[in-house]
């Protein structure tokens, strides 16, 4: 996961804290959520905390990657959702290194956090962009709308978390668009199609986390259909 | 990594506090001027390198401070309940004042108006000063128009800082000329 930068983050002290190894931890266990996507549980060092939606930078030698925890800040362990890139320099190692391996990570950073508001929150995620919303829900946030874009039904992970906490939970399956019968409770198409054709109400506070195309298209839809809404964005490049 | 998202292709942008606004919004104009100032300071630093590492370091610090200015300007809410924004403090303005005191010790008294110019680094410092004044005017205009979030202490500090910074840049321009063996260019009018 890469990220958008916000000007304030480039501010020296904050940036240094977010860009350098501040904690050492161990990989406690791994769990495959579906083919190609992994949940990794780290020992949470004492003193480390974060606001749901913030991200941390994992280090391996000169390489680093950023992830938003899916665990709640008070959980015993720190859990990350990782899409494994075949042939990549970082994630295949995360997927295959022995449990107990040491790993360093930074202080948390970022401002993609839930902000109290009179407007209802509408979370929109593609793929592992669901991570910040999992942490928010596990931290007690409820009553939100969530659109989770995936290609296949098995890629709709964390369903049980959102079914328990959301006011409206819509897995949007792009591969189901051509299928005669979409899986129960899902929308056959992309999140943007749902937002354009089905989503009602608003204005909302939209929180968009995922790929650039989704963010671009959703922002257009917000401008056209949901005037007066706010938009918070975290982009995966 | 590609830098573009395309979310601004229709002339709107998102503020840090989430509001979708026109790119012609005066708040965008304000943080755009701060961004422009920061870029000019980059040119100034380039003109100073590698002979003046101390001044380059000062300019770099100011560039970092300006990200704080931009962050506050891009936030239209009264308060954030998320992680605190990196704010300017009294200390940031006080640091500029100390830097100005140091520079003034080495400069001859000013006897009249001077023309902006001289050494390339001095010329950049003068451009930075004028862009800084423009940024300051935009920020004051936001406050005078009672734009959301502009009544806060954090916002007041922006105005103090930009006011102090333009004074600093005036002195820095004179210092740049002096360091490069050039006198101030007096106004002959």
mmCIF file of C-alpha atoms in Angstrom:
data_model
loop_
_atom_site.group_PDB
_atom_site.id
_atom_site.type_symbol
_atom_site.label_atom_id
_atom_site.label_comp_id
_atom_site.label_asym_id
_atom_site.label_seq_id
_atom_site.Cartn_x
_atom_site.Cartn_y
_atom_site.Cartn_z
ATOM 1 C CA UNK A 1 0.000 0.000 0.000
ATOM 2 C CA UNK A 2 1.323 3.369 -0.839
ATOM 3 C CA UNK A 3 -0.295 6.529 0.279
ATOM 4 C CA UNK A 4 -1.285 10.037 -0.409
ATOM 5 C CA UNK A 5 0.835 12.575 1.363
ATOM 6 C CA UNK A 6 -0.544 15.444 3.246
ATOM 7 C CA UNK A 7 1.543 18.594 3.499
ATOM 8 C CA UNK A 8 1.691 18.509 7.268
ATOM 9 C CA UNK A 9 3.257 15.089 7.212
ATOM 10 C CA UNK A 10 6.342 16.351 5.485
ATOM 11 C CA UNK A 11 6.962 18.466 8.507
ATOM 12 C CA UNK A 12 10.324 17.325 9.746
ATOM 13 C CA UNK A 13 9.888 15.763 13.172
ATOM 14 C CA UNK A 14 6.621 14.072 12.342
ATOM 15 C CA UNK A 15 7.928 12.821 9.053
ATOM 16 C CA UNK A 16 11.060 11.419 10.634
ATOM 17 C CA UNK A 17 9.034 9.511 13.204
ATOM 18 C CA UNK A 18 6.818 8.049 10.526
ATOM 19 C CA UNK A 19 9.655 7.174 8.192
ATOM 20 C CA UNK A 20 12.113 5.441 10.455
ATOM 21 C CA UNK A 21 12.015 2.231 12.457
ATOM 22 C CA UNK A 22 10.749 3.032 15.932
ATOM 23 C CA UNK A 23 9.662 -0.410 17.174
ATOM 24 C CA UNK A 24 10.887 -3.954 16.862
ATOM 25 C CA UNK A 25 8.388 -6.740 16.896
ATOM 26 C CA UNK A 26 7.902 -10.379 15.911
ATOM 27 C CA UNK A 27 5.527 -12.031 13.521
ATOM 28 C CA UNK A 28 3.291 -14.105 15.750
ATOM 29 C CA UNK A 29 1.127 -15.833 13.162
ATOM 30 C CA UNK A 30 -0.303 -15.600 9.678
ATOM 31 C CA UNK A 31 -3.660 -16.422 8.197
ATOM 32 C CA UNK A 32 -4.694 -16.468 4.566
ATOM 33 C CA UNK A 33 -7.897 -14.498 4.062
ATOM 34 C CA UNK A 34 -8.138 -15.646 0.463
ATOM 35 C CA UNK A 35 -5.753 -16.502 -2.316
ATOM 36 C CA UNK A 36 -3.181 -13.691 -2.430
ATOM 37 C CA UNK A 37 -4.270 -11.855 0.699
ATOM 38 C CA UNK A 38 -2.806 -12.498 4.080
ATOM 39 C CA UNK A 39 -3.444 -11.391 7.629
ATOM 40 C CA UNK A 40 -0.270 -10.966 9.678
ATOM 41 C CA UNK A 41 -0.304 -10.660 13.422
ATOM 42 C CA UNK A 42 2.566 -8.879 15.124
ATOM 43 C CA UNK A 43 3.419 -8.648 18.766
ATOM 44 C CA UNK A 44 2.306 -5.139 19.762
ATOM 45 C CA UNK A 45 5.179 -3.439 21.597
ATOM 46 C CA UNK A 46 4.283 -1.747 24.828
ATOM 47 C CA UNK A 47 3.813 1.956 24.285
ATOM 48 C CA UNK A 48 2.712 1.604 20.693
ATOM 49 C CA UNK A 49 -0.723 2.916 19.887
ATOM 50 C CA UNK A 50 -2.467 4.455 16.923
ATOM 51 C CA UNK A 51 -5.755 5.961 15.821
ATOM 52 C CA UNK A 52 -7.834 3.591 13.653
ATOM 53 C CA UNK A 53 -7.188 4.505 10.040
ATOM 54 C CA UNK A 54 -3.580 5.517 10.583
ATOM 55 C CA UNK A 55 -0.838 3.474 8.986
ATOM 56 C CA UNK A 56 2.581 2.194 9.908
ATOM 57 C CA UNK A 57 5.648 1.604 7.810
ATOM 58 C CA UNK A 58 7.186 -1.885 7.945
ATOM 59 C CA UNK A 59 10.906 -2.186 7.259
ATOM 60 C CA UNK A 60 13.001 -4.966 5.863
ATOM 61 C CA UNK A 61 16.514 -3.755 5.183
ATOM 62 C CA UNK A 62 16.280 -0.813 2.814
ATOM 63 C CA UNK A 63 12.765 -1.728 1.715
ATOM 64 C CA UNK A 64 9.592 -0.609 3.353
ATOM 65 C CA UNK A 65 5.839 -0.836 2.822
ATOM 66 C CA UNK A 66 2.950 0.880 4.557
ATOM 67 C CA UNK A 67 -0.133 -0.754 6.007
ATOM 68 C CA UNK A 68 -3.127 0.295 8.048
ATOM 69 C CA UNK A 69 -3.714 -2.047 10.964
ATOM 70 C CA UNK A 70 -6.982 -3.986 10.966
ATOM 71 C CA UNK A 71 -6.785 -4.540 14.716
ATOM 72 C CA UNK A 72 -8.141 -2.115 17.287
ATOM 73 C CA UNK A 73 -5.577 0.047 19.091
ATOM 74 C CA UNK A 74 -6.133 -1.732 22.397
ATOM 75 C CA UNK A 75 -5.777 -5.257 21.031
ATOM 76 C CA UNK A 76 -2.929 -7.363 22.352
ATOM 77 C CA UNK A 77 -1.474 -7.845 18.896
ATOM 78 C CA UNK A 78 -1.105 -5.609 15.869
ATOM 79 C CA UNK A 79 -2.719 -7.138 12.803
ATOM 80 C CA UNK A 80 -2.164 -6.157 9.196
ATOM 81 C CA UNK A 81 -3.901 -7.133 5.979
ATOM 82 C CA UNK A 82 -1.402 -7.700 3.187
ATOM 83 C CA UNK A 83 -1.920 -8.350 -0.486
ATOM 84 C CA UNK A 84 0.952 -10.518 -1.604
ATOM 85 C CA UNK A 85 2.506 -9.361 -4.857
ATOM 86 C CA UNK A 86 4.003 -12.359 -6.711
ATOM 87 C CA UNK A 87 7.646 -11.685 -7.477
ATOM 88 C CA UNK A 88 7.681 -8.607 -5.221
ATOM 89 C CA UNK A 89 10.595 -7.761 -2.956
ATOM 90 C CA UNK A 90 8.627 -7.387 0.239
ATOM 91 C CA UNK A 91 5.315 -9.154 0.497
ATOM 92 C CA UNK A 92 6.501 -12.652 -0.594
ATOM 93 C CA UNK A 93 8.956 -12.456 2.285
ATOM 94 C CA UNK A 94 6.151 -11.472 4.668
ATOM 95 C CA UNK A 95 4.199 -14.463 3.418
ATOM 96 C CA UNK A 96 6.998 -16.974 3.772
ATOM 97 C CA UNK A 97 9.357 -15.927 6.578
ATOM 98 C CA UNK A 98 9.303 -18.109 9.697
ATOM 99 C CA UNK A 99 6.878 -17.161 12.411
ATOM 100 C CA UNK A 100 8.851 -15.421 15.119
ATOM 101 C CA UNK A 101 10.821 -13.422 12.552
ATOM 102 C CA UNK A 102 11.724 -9.934 13.698
ATOM 103 C CA UNK A 103 10.362 -6.910 11.928
ATOM 104 C CA UNK A 104 10.728 -3.188 12.544
ATOM 105 C CA UNK A 105 8.052 -0.571 12.063
ATOM 106 C CA UNK A 106 7.534 3.150 12.429
ATOM 107 C CA UNK A 107 5.386 5.363 14.559
ATOM 108 C CA UNK A 108 1.845 5.600 13.184
ATOM 109 C CA UNK A 109 1.094 8.406 10.785
ATOM 110 C CA UNK A 110 -1.657 9.758 8.608
ATOM 111 C CA UNK A 111 -4.942 11.542 9.003
ATOM 112 C CA UNK A 112 -7.339 9.081 7.374
ATOM 113 C CA UNK A 113 -9.300 8.711 10.581
ATOM 114 C CA UNK A 114 -12.971 8.886 11.409
ATOM 115 C CA UNK A 115 -14.149 12.385 12.243
ATOM 116 C CA UNK A 116 -17.315 12.944 14.208
ATOM 117 C CA UNK A 117 -19.940 14.606 12.085
ATOM 118 C CA UNK A 118 -23.641 15.194 11.686
ATOM 119 C CA UNK A 119 -23.388 13.573 8.265
ATOM 120 C CA UNK A 120 -23.565 9.787 8.084
ATOM 121 C CA UNK A 121 -20.311 8.089 7.144
ATOM 122 C CA UNK A 122 -20.065 6.156 3.910
ATOM 123 C CA UNK A 123 -16.921 4.024 3.677
ATOM 124 C CA UNK A 124 -15.867 2.881 0.237
ATOM 125 C CA UNK A 125 -13.026 0.401 -0.177
ATOM 126 C CA UNK A 126 -11.494 -1.730 -2.852
ATOM 127 C CA UNK A 127 -9.488 -4.829 -1.951
ATOM 128 C CA UNK A 128 -7.245 -4.429 1.072
ATOM 129 C CA UNK A 129 -8.339 -0.794 1.241
ATOM 130 C CA UNK A 130 -10.867 -2.213 3.679
ATOM 131 C CA UNK A 131 -8.183 -2.262 6.405
ATOM 132 C CA UNK A 132 -8.743 1.137 8.059
ATOM 133 C CA UNK A 133 -12.470 0.497 8.249
ATOM 134 C CA UNK A 134 -11.943 -2.855 9.947
ATOM 135 C CA UNK A 135 -9.941 -1.138 12.657
ATOM 136 C CA UNK A 136 -12.575 1.572 13.033
ATOM 137 C CA UNK A 137 -15.366 -1.009 13.356
ATOM 138 C CA UNK A 138 -13.365 -3.125 15.798
ATOM 139 C CA UNK A 139 -12.826 0.011 17.854
ATOM 140 C CA UNK A 140 -16.560 0.398 18.322
ATOM 141 C CA UNK A 141 -17.646 2.595 15.435
ATOM 142 C CA UNK A 142 -21.077 1.644 14.129
ATOM 143 C CA UNK A 143 -23.955 2.890 12.030
ATOM 144 C CA UNK A 144 -21.930 3.540 8.881
ATOM 145 C CA UNK A 145 -22.497 2.503 5.302
ATOM 146 C CA UNK A 146 -19.776 0.356 3.778
ATOM 147 C CA UNK A 147 -19.267 -0.494 0.132
ATOM 148 C CA UNK A 148 -16.513 -3.065 -0.325
ATOM 149 C CA UNK A 149 -15.374 -3.683 -3.870
ATOM 150 C CA UNK A 150 -13.939 -7.075 -4.717
ATOM 151 C CA UNK A 151 -13.703 -9.254 -7.759
ATOM 152 C CA UNK A 152 -14.798 -12.566 -6.240
ATOM 153 C CA UNK A 153 -17.008 -13.533 -3.286
ATOM 154 C CA UNK A 154 -14.048 -15.056 -1.406
ATOM 155 C CA UNK A 155 -12.306 -11.683 -1.514
ATOM 156 C CA UNK A 156 -14.986 -10.138 0.674
ATOM 157 C CA UNK A 157 -13.089 -10.591 3.912
ATOM 158 C CA UNK A 158 -14.097 -9.212 7.331
ATOM 159 C CA UNK A 159 -17.767 -9.631 6.435
ATOM 160 C CA UNK A 160 -18.632 -10.645 10.013
ATOM 161 C CA UNK A 161 -17.074 -7.459 11.437
ATOM 162 C CA UNK A 162 -19.163 -5.213 9.234
ATOM 163 C CA UNK A 163 -22.399 -7.169 9.411
ATOM 164 C CA UNK A 164 -22.300 -6.618 13.155
ATOM 165 C CA UNK A 165 -21.451 -2.916 13.119
ATOM 166 C CA UNK A 166 -22.704 -1.261 9.943
ATOM 167 C CA UNK A 167 -26.078 0.229 9.116
ATOM 168 C CA UNK A 168 -25.663 -0.807 5.494
ATOM 169 C CA UNK A 169 -23.061 -3.256 4.216
ATOM 170 C CA UNK A 170 -22.769 -3.905 0.500
ATOM 171 C CA UNK A 171 -20.092 -6.162 -0.965
ATOM 172 C CA UNK A 172 -19.794 -5.131 -4.600
ATOM 173 C CA UNK A 173 -18.546 -7.950 -6.793
ATOM 174 C CA UNK A 174 -17.238 -6.920 -10.164
ATOM 175 C CA UNK A 175 -17.010 -10.527 -11.393
ATOM 176 C CA UNK A 176 -20.676 -11.045 -10.538
ATOM 177 C CA UNK A 177 -21.768 -8.357 -12.980
ATOM 178 C CA UNK A 178 -21.872 -10.937 -15.719
ATOM 179 C CA UNK A 179 -23.191 -13.746 -13.502
ATOM 180 C CA UNK A 180 -26.904 -14.652 -13.702
ATOM 181 C CA UNK A 181 -27.327 -14.766 -9.896
ATOM 182 C CA UNK A 182 -25.095 -12.566 -7.714
ATOM 183 C CA UNK A 183 -24.216 -14.027 -4.305
ATOM 184 C CA UNK A 184 -26.789 -13.266 -1.657
ATOM 185 C CA UNK A 185 -26.523 -9.780 -0.206
ATOM 186 C CA UNK A 186 -24.013 -8.541 -2.723
ATOM 187 C CA UNK A 187 -24.249 -6.061 -5.547
ATOM 188 C CA UNK A 188 -23.248 -7.296 -8.996
ATOM 189 C CA UNK A 189 -20.847 -4.594 -10.081
ATOM 190 C CA UNK A 190 -18.277 -2.116 -8.921
ATOM 191 C CA UNK A 191 -18.637 0.145 -5.884
ATOM 192 C CA UNK A 192 -18.849 3.098 -8.230
ATOM 193 C CA UNK A 193 -21.836 1.583 -10.038
ATOM 194 C CA UNK A 194 -23.559 1.067 -6.713
ATOM 195 C CA UNK A 195 -22.843 4.634 -5.659
ATOM 196 C CA UNK A 196 -24.060 5.974 -8.975
ATOM 197 C CA UNK A 197 -27.229 3.913 -9.344
ATOM 198 C CA UNK A 198 -28.337 2.654 -5.951
ATOM 199 C CA UNK A 199 -26.900 4.596 -3.035
ATOM 200 C CA UNK A 200 -29.444 7.014 -1.669
ATOM 201 C CA UNK A 201 -29.538 9.612 1.062
ATOM 202 C CA UNK A 202 -26.774 11.958 1.929
ATOM 203 C CA UNK A 203 -24.977 14.217 2.046
ATOM 204 C CA UNK A 204 -22.404 11.857 3.525
ATOM 205 C CA UNK A 205 -18.904 11.967 4.831
ATOM 206 C CA UNK A 206 -17.263 9.717 2.274
ATOM 207 C CA UNK A 207 -14.090 7.878 3.204
ATOM 208 C CA UNK A 208 -12.441 6.418 0.114
ATOM 209 C CA UNK A 209 -9.628 3.904 0.437
ATOM 210 C CA UNK A 210 -8.384 1.922 -2.494
ATOM 211 C CA UNK A 211 -7.094 2.213 -5.998
ATOM 212 C CA UNK A 212 -6.754 5.445 -7.900
ATOM 213 C CA UNK A 213 -9.451 4.700 -10.449
ATOM 214 C CA UNK A 214 -12.036 4.073 -7.757
ATOM 215 C CA UNK A 215 -11.076 7.262 -5.928
ATOM 216 C CA UNK A 216 -11.268 9.307 -9.122
ATOM 217 C CA UNK A 217 -14.638 7.886 -10.147
ATOM 218 C CA UNK A 218 -16.135 8.073 -6.671
ATOM 219 C CA UNK A 219 -15.086 11.691 -6.315
ATOM 220 C CA UNK A 220 -16.854 12.518 -9.556
ATOM 221 C CA UNK A 221 -19.976 10.740 -8.347
ATOM 222 C CA UNK A 222 -19.877 12.602 -5.043
ATOM 223 C CA UNK A 223 -19.634 15.912 -6.892
ATOM 224 C CA UNK A 224 -22.516 15.006 -9.169
ATOM 225 C CA UNK A 225 -24.899 13.153 -6.829
ATOM 226 C CA UNK A 226 -24.073 14.017 -3.246
ATOM 227 C CA UNK A 227 -23.576 17.746 -3.049
ATOM 228 C CA UNK A 228 -22.526 19.008 0.356
ATOM 229 C CA UNK A 229 -20.686 15.799 1.184
ATOM 230 C CA UNK A 230 -17.163 15.664 2.464
ATOM 231 C CA UNK A 231 -14.520 13.380 0.976
ATOM 232 C CA UNK A 232 -11.541 11.873 2.762
ATOM 233 C CA UNK A 233 -9.137 9.881 0.670
ATOM 234 C CA UNK A 234 -6.367 7.323 1.062
ATOM 235 C CA UNK A 235 -5.063 6.120 -2.278
ATOM 236 C CA UNK A 236 -3.185 2.910 -3.052
ATOM 237 C CA UNK A 237 -0.883 3.449 -5.960
ATOM 238 C CA UNK B 1 4.303 5.545 -8.350
ATOM 239 C CA UNK B 2 1.978 7.712 -10.338
ATOM 240 C CA UNK B 3 1.169 11.068 -8.825
ATOM 241 C CA UNK B 4 -2.116 11.741 -10.507
ATOM 242 C CA UNK B 5 -5.540 10.689 -9.298
ATOM 243 C CA UNK B 6 -7.718 12.720 -11.622
ATOM 244 C CA UNK B 7 -10.022 13.771 -8.787
ATOM 245 C CA UNK B 8 -9.471 17.425 -9.618
ATOM 246 C CA UNK B 9 -10.186 17.208 -13.329
ATOM 247 C CA UNK B 10 -13.493 19.027 -13.010
ATOM 248 C CA UNK B 11 -12.095 22.017 -11.176
ATOM 249 C CA UNK B 12 -12.790 20.926 -7.621
ATOM 250 C CA UNK B 13 -10.520 19.743 -4.872
ATOM 251 C CA UNK B 14 -10.916 18.271 -1.407
ATOM 252 C CA UNK B 15 -9.812 20.264 1.582
ATOM 253 C CA UNK B 16 -7.980 18.397 4.296
ATOM 254 C CA UNK B 17 -11.157 18.628 6.344
ATOM 255 C CA UNK B 18 -13.038 16.871 3.541
ATOM 256 C CA UNK B 19 -15.060 19.668 1.952
ATOM 257 C CA UNK B 20 -15.196 19.671 -1.842
ATOM 258 C CA UNK B 21 -14.477 23.183 -3.037
ATOM 259 C CA UNK B 22 -13.729 24.968 -6.253
ATOM 260 C CA UNK B 23 -10.061 25.308 -7.098
ATOM 261 C CA UNK B 24 -10.812 29.013 -7.284
ATOM 262 C CA UNK B 25 -11.919 28.991 -3.652
ATOM 263 C CA UNK B 26 -10.060 31.646 -1.709
ATOM 264 C CA UNK B 27 -8.814 29.059 0.768
ATOM 265 C CA UNK B 28 -7.206 27.171 -2.111
ATOM 266 C CA UNK B 29 -5.815 30.469 -3.342
ATOM 267 C CA UNK B 30 -4.277 31.002 0.105
ATOM 268 C CA UNK B 31 -2.555 27.648 0.450
ATOM 269 C CA UNK B 32 -1.604 27.834 -3.210
ATOM 270 C CA UNK B 33 0.273 31.054 -2.486
ATOM 271 C CA UNK B 34 2.027 29.336 0.418
ATOM 272 C CA UNK B 35 2.963 26.478 -1.903
ATOM 273 C CA UNK B 36 4.304 29.003 -4.404
ATOM 274 C CA UNK B 37 6.302 30.677 -1.656
ATOM 275 C CA UNK B 38 7.767 27.332 -0.693
ATOM 276 C CA UNK B 39 8.810 26.700 -4.283
ATOM 277 C CA UNK B 40 10.475 30.095 -4.520
ATOM 278 C CA UNK B 41 12.357 29.302 -1.329
ATOM 279 C CA UNK B 42 13.552 26.143 -3.036
ATOM 280 C CA UNK B 43 14.976 28.266 -5.833
ATOM 281 C CA UNK B 44 16.560 30.555 -3.267
ATOM 282 C CA UNK B 45 18.193 27.589 -1.513
ATOM 283 C CA UNK B 46 19.487 26.363 -4.859
ATOM 284 C CA UNK B 47 21.015 29.794 -5.530
ATOM 285 C CA UNK B 48 22.715 29.716 -2.112
ATOM 286 C CA UNK B 49 24.179 26.243 -2.397
ATOM 287 C CA UNK B 50 26.890 25.171 -1.846
ATOM 288 C CA UNK B 51 28.527 28.319 -0.449
ATOM 289 C CA UNK B 52 26.113 29.124 2.346
ATOM 290 C CA UNK B 53 25.119 25.921 4.136
ATOM 291 C CA UNK B 54 23.968 27.813 7.225
ATOM 292 C CA UNK B 55 21.498 29.921 5.277
ATOM 293 C CA UNK B 56 20.366 26.945 3.244
ATOM 294 C CA UNK B 57 19.617 25.148 6.475
ATOM 295 C CA UNK B 58 17.522 28.117 7.662
ATOM 296 C CA UNK B 59 15.602 28.202 4.416
ATOM 297 C CA UNK B 60 14.942 24.459 4.623
ATOM 298 C CA UNK B 61 13.555 24.888 8.101
ATOM 299 C CA UNK B 62 11.214 27.607 6.879
ATOM 300 C CA UNK B 63 10.104 25.361 4.039
ATOM 301 C CA UNK B 64 9.153 22.728 6.614
ATOM 302 C CA UNK B 65 7.299 25.348 8.656
ATOM 303 C CA UNK B 66 5.317 26.312 5.576
ATOM 304 C CA UNK B 67 3.898 22.813 5.405
ATOM 305 C CA UNK B 68 2.359 23.530 8.778
ATOM 306 C CA UNK B 69 0.899 26.735 7.358
ATOM 307 C CA UNK B 70 -0.524 24.839 4.386
ATOM 308 C CA UNK B 71 -1.993 22.153 6.592
ATOM 309 C CA UNK B 72 -3.867 24.645 8.761
ATOM 310 C CA UNK B 73 -5.100 26.593 5.752
ATOM 311 C CA UNK B 74 -6.455 23.409 4.166
ATOM 312 C CA UNK B 75 -8.473 22.605 7.263
ATOM 313 C CA UNK B 76 -11.839 24.346 7.250
ATOM 314 C CA UNK B 77 -13.227 22.755 10.396
ATOM 315 C CA UNK B 78 -13.106 24.328 13.809
ATOM 316 C CA UNK B 79 -11.283 21.427 15.393
ATOM 317 C CA UNK B 80 -10.136 17.980 14.475
ATOM 318 C CA UNK B 81 -10.924 14.969 16.586
ATOM 319 C CA UNK B 82 -8.279 12.982 14.785
ATOM 320 C CA UNK B 83 -4.513 13.236 15.186
ATOM 321 C CA UNK B 84 -3.528 16.810 15.921
ATOM 322 C CA UNK B 85 -2.362 18.912 13.017
ATOM 323 C CA UNK B 86 1.238 20.021 13.164
ATOM 324 C CA UNK B 87 0.716 23.619 14.232
ATOM 325 C CA UNK B 88 2.876 26.702 14.221
ATOM 326 C CA UNK B 89 3.715 27.883 17.704
ATOM 327 C CA UNK B 90 4.965 31.187 19.089
ATOM 328 C CA UNK B 91 8.420 29.614 18.979
ATOM 329 C CA UNK B 92 8.367 29.454 15.183
ATOM 330 C CA UNK B 93 7.925 33.230 14.919
ATOM 331 C CA UNK B 94 10.429 33.789 17.717
ATOM 332 C CA UNK B 95 12.996 31.738 15.802
ATOM 333 C CA UNK B 96 12.567 34.075 12.824
ATOM 334 C CA UNK B 97 13.036 37.061 15.090
ATOM 335 C CA UNK B 98 16.301 35.674 16.451
ATOM 336 C CA UNK B 99 17.511 34.967 12.919
ATOM 337 C CA UNK B 100 16.662 38.564 11.946
ATOM 338 C CA UNK B 101 18.537 39.910 14.973
ATOM 339 C CA UNK B 102 21.623 37.959 13.906
ATOM 340 C CA UNK B 103 21.424 39.219 10.342
ATOM 341 C CA UNK B 104 20.940 42.812 11.351
ATOM 342 C CA UNK B 105 24.154 42.784 13.345
ATOM 343 C CA UNK B 106 26.091 42.256 10.107
ATOM 344 C CA UNK B 107 24.211 44.690 7.905
ATOM 345 C CA UNK B 108 24.743 48.439 7.553
ATOM 346 C CA UNK B 109 21.800 50.623 8.537
ATOM 347 C CA UNK B 110 19.309 51.219 5.790
ATOM 348 C CA UNK B 111 19.198 54.829 4.629
ATOM 349 C CA UNK B 112 16.389 54.672 2.124
ATOM 350 C CA UNK B 113 14.412 52.467 -0.176
ATOM 351 C CA UNK B 114 16.290 49.796 -2.081
ATOM 352 C CA UNK B 115 15.506 48.108 -5.350
ATOM 353 C CA UNK B 116 14.839 44.379 -5.240
ATOM 354 C CA UNK B 117 17.731 42.636 -6.958
ATOM 355 C CA UNK B 118 21.460 42.244 -6.905
ATOM 356 C CA UNK B 119 22.884 38.757 -6.601
ATOM 357 C CA UNK B 120 20.622 35.969 -7.886
ATOM 358 C CA UNK B 121 20.048 34.673 -4.355
ATOM 359 C CA UNK B 122 19.004 38.163 -3.219
ATOM 360 C CA UNK B 123 16.629 38.465 -6.153
ATOM 361 C CA UNK B 124 15.021 35.131 -5.189
ATOM 362 C CA UNK B 125 14.706 36.300 -1.590
ATOM 363 C CA UNK B 126 12.888 39.426 -2.771
ATOM 364 C CA UNK B 127 10.535 37.359 -4.905
ATOM 365 C CA UNK B 128 9.920 35.108 -1.904
ATOM 366 C CA UNK B 129 9.159 38.198 0.192
ATOM 367 C CA UNK B 130 6.546 39.445 -2.228
ATOM 368 C CA UNK B 131 4.908 36.037 -2.566
ATOM 369 C CA UNK B 132 4.909 35.816 1.218
ATOM 370 C CA UNK B 133 3.089 39.145 1.415
ATOM 371 C CA UNK B 134 0.530 37.888 -1.084
ATOM 372 C CA UNK B 135 0.012 34.726 0.957
ATOM 373 C CA UNK B 136 -0.419 36.882 4.027
ATOM 374 C CA UNK B 137 -3.063 39.007 2.263
ATOM 375 C CA UNK B 138 -5.001 35.880 1.309
ATOM 376 C CA UNK B 139 -4.840 34.556 4.851
ATOM 377 C CA UNK B 140 -5.997 37.853 6.344
ATOM 378 C CA UNK B 141 -8.799 37.971 3.806
ATOM 379 C CA UNK B 142 -9.959 34.535 4.911
ATOM 380 C CA UNK B 143 -9.980 35.674 8.494
ATOM 381 C CA UNK B 144 -11.750 38.935 7.695
ATOM 382 C CA UNK B 145 -14.379 36.975 5.788
ATOM 383 C CA UNK B 146 -14.869 34.789 8.858
ATOM 384 C CA UNK B 147 -14.164 31.622 6.929
ATOM 385 C CA UNK B 148 -14.649 28.491 9.064
ATOM 386 C CA UNK B 149 -11.766 27.769 11.383
ATOM 387 C CA UNK B 150 -10.143 31.174 11.070
ATOM 388 C CA UNK B 151 -11.012 32.426 14.550
ATOM 389 C CA UNK B 152 -8.672 29.979 16.244
ATOM 390 C CA UNK B 153 -5.372 30.710 17.937
ATOM 391 C CA UNK B 154 -3.688 28.398 15.446
ATOM 392 C CA UNK B 155 -4.959 30.538 12.594
ATOM 393 C CA UNK B 156 -3.835 33.734 14.294
ATOM 394 C CA UNK B 157 -0.342 32.279 14.472
ATOM 395 C CA UNK B 158 -0.310 31.893 10.695
ATOM 396 C CA UNK B 159 -0.718 35.618 10.258
ATOM 397 C CA UNK B 160 1.977 36.382 12.819
ATOM 398 C CA UNK B 161 4.350 33.928 11.171
ATOM 399 C CA UNK B 162 3.820 35.161 7.609
ATOM 400 C CA UNK B 163 4.222 38.751 8.705
ATOM 401 C CA UNK B 164 7.472 37.909 10.431
ATOM 402 C CA UNK B 165 8.660 35.790 7.532
ATOM 403 C CA UNK B 166 8.364 38.565 4.982
ATOM 404 C CA UNK B 167 10.519 40.782 7.220
ATOM 405 C CA UNK B 168 13.028 37.947 7.502
ATOM 406 C CA UNK B 169 13.116 37.580 3.716
ATOM 407 C CA UNK B 170 13.802 41.290 3.260
ATOM 408 C CA UNK B 171 16.801 41.048 5.555
ATOM 409 C CA UNK B 172 17.879 37.800 3.970
ATOM 410 C CA UNK B 173 17.922 39.492 0.564
ATOM 411 C CA UNK B 174 20.228 42.191 1.902
ATOM 412 C CA UNK B 175 22.411 39.578 3.567
ATOM 413 C CA UNK B 176 22.640 37.587 0.335
ATOM 414 C CA UNK B 177 23.906 40.655 -1.477
ATOM 415 C CA UNK B 178 26.421 41.405 1.224
ATOM 416 C CA UNK B 179 27.696 37.818 1.295
ATOM 417 C CA UNK B 180 28.289 38.049 -2.430
ATOM 418 C CA UNK B 181 30.044 41.390 -2.255
ATOM 419 C CA UNK B 182 27.178 43.449 -3.610
ATOM 420 C CA UNK B 183 25.806 46.612 -2.103
ATOM 421 C CA UNK B 184 22.137 47.360 -1.738
ATOM 422 C CA UNK B 185 20.787 49.044 -4.875
ATOM 423 C CA UNK B 186 19.413 52.388 -3.678
ATOM 424 C CA UNK B 187 16.255 53.811 -5.171
ATOM 425 C CA UNK B 188 17.272 56.868 -7.086
ATOM 426 C CA UNK B 189 13.853 58.486 -7.086
#
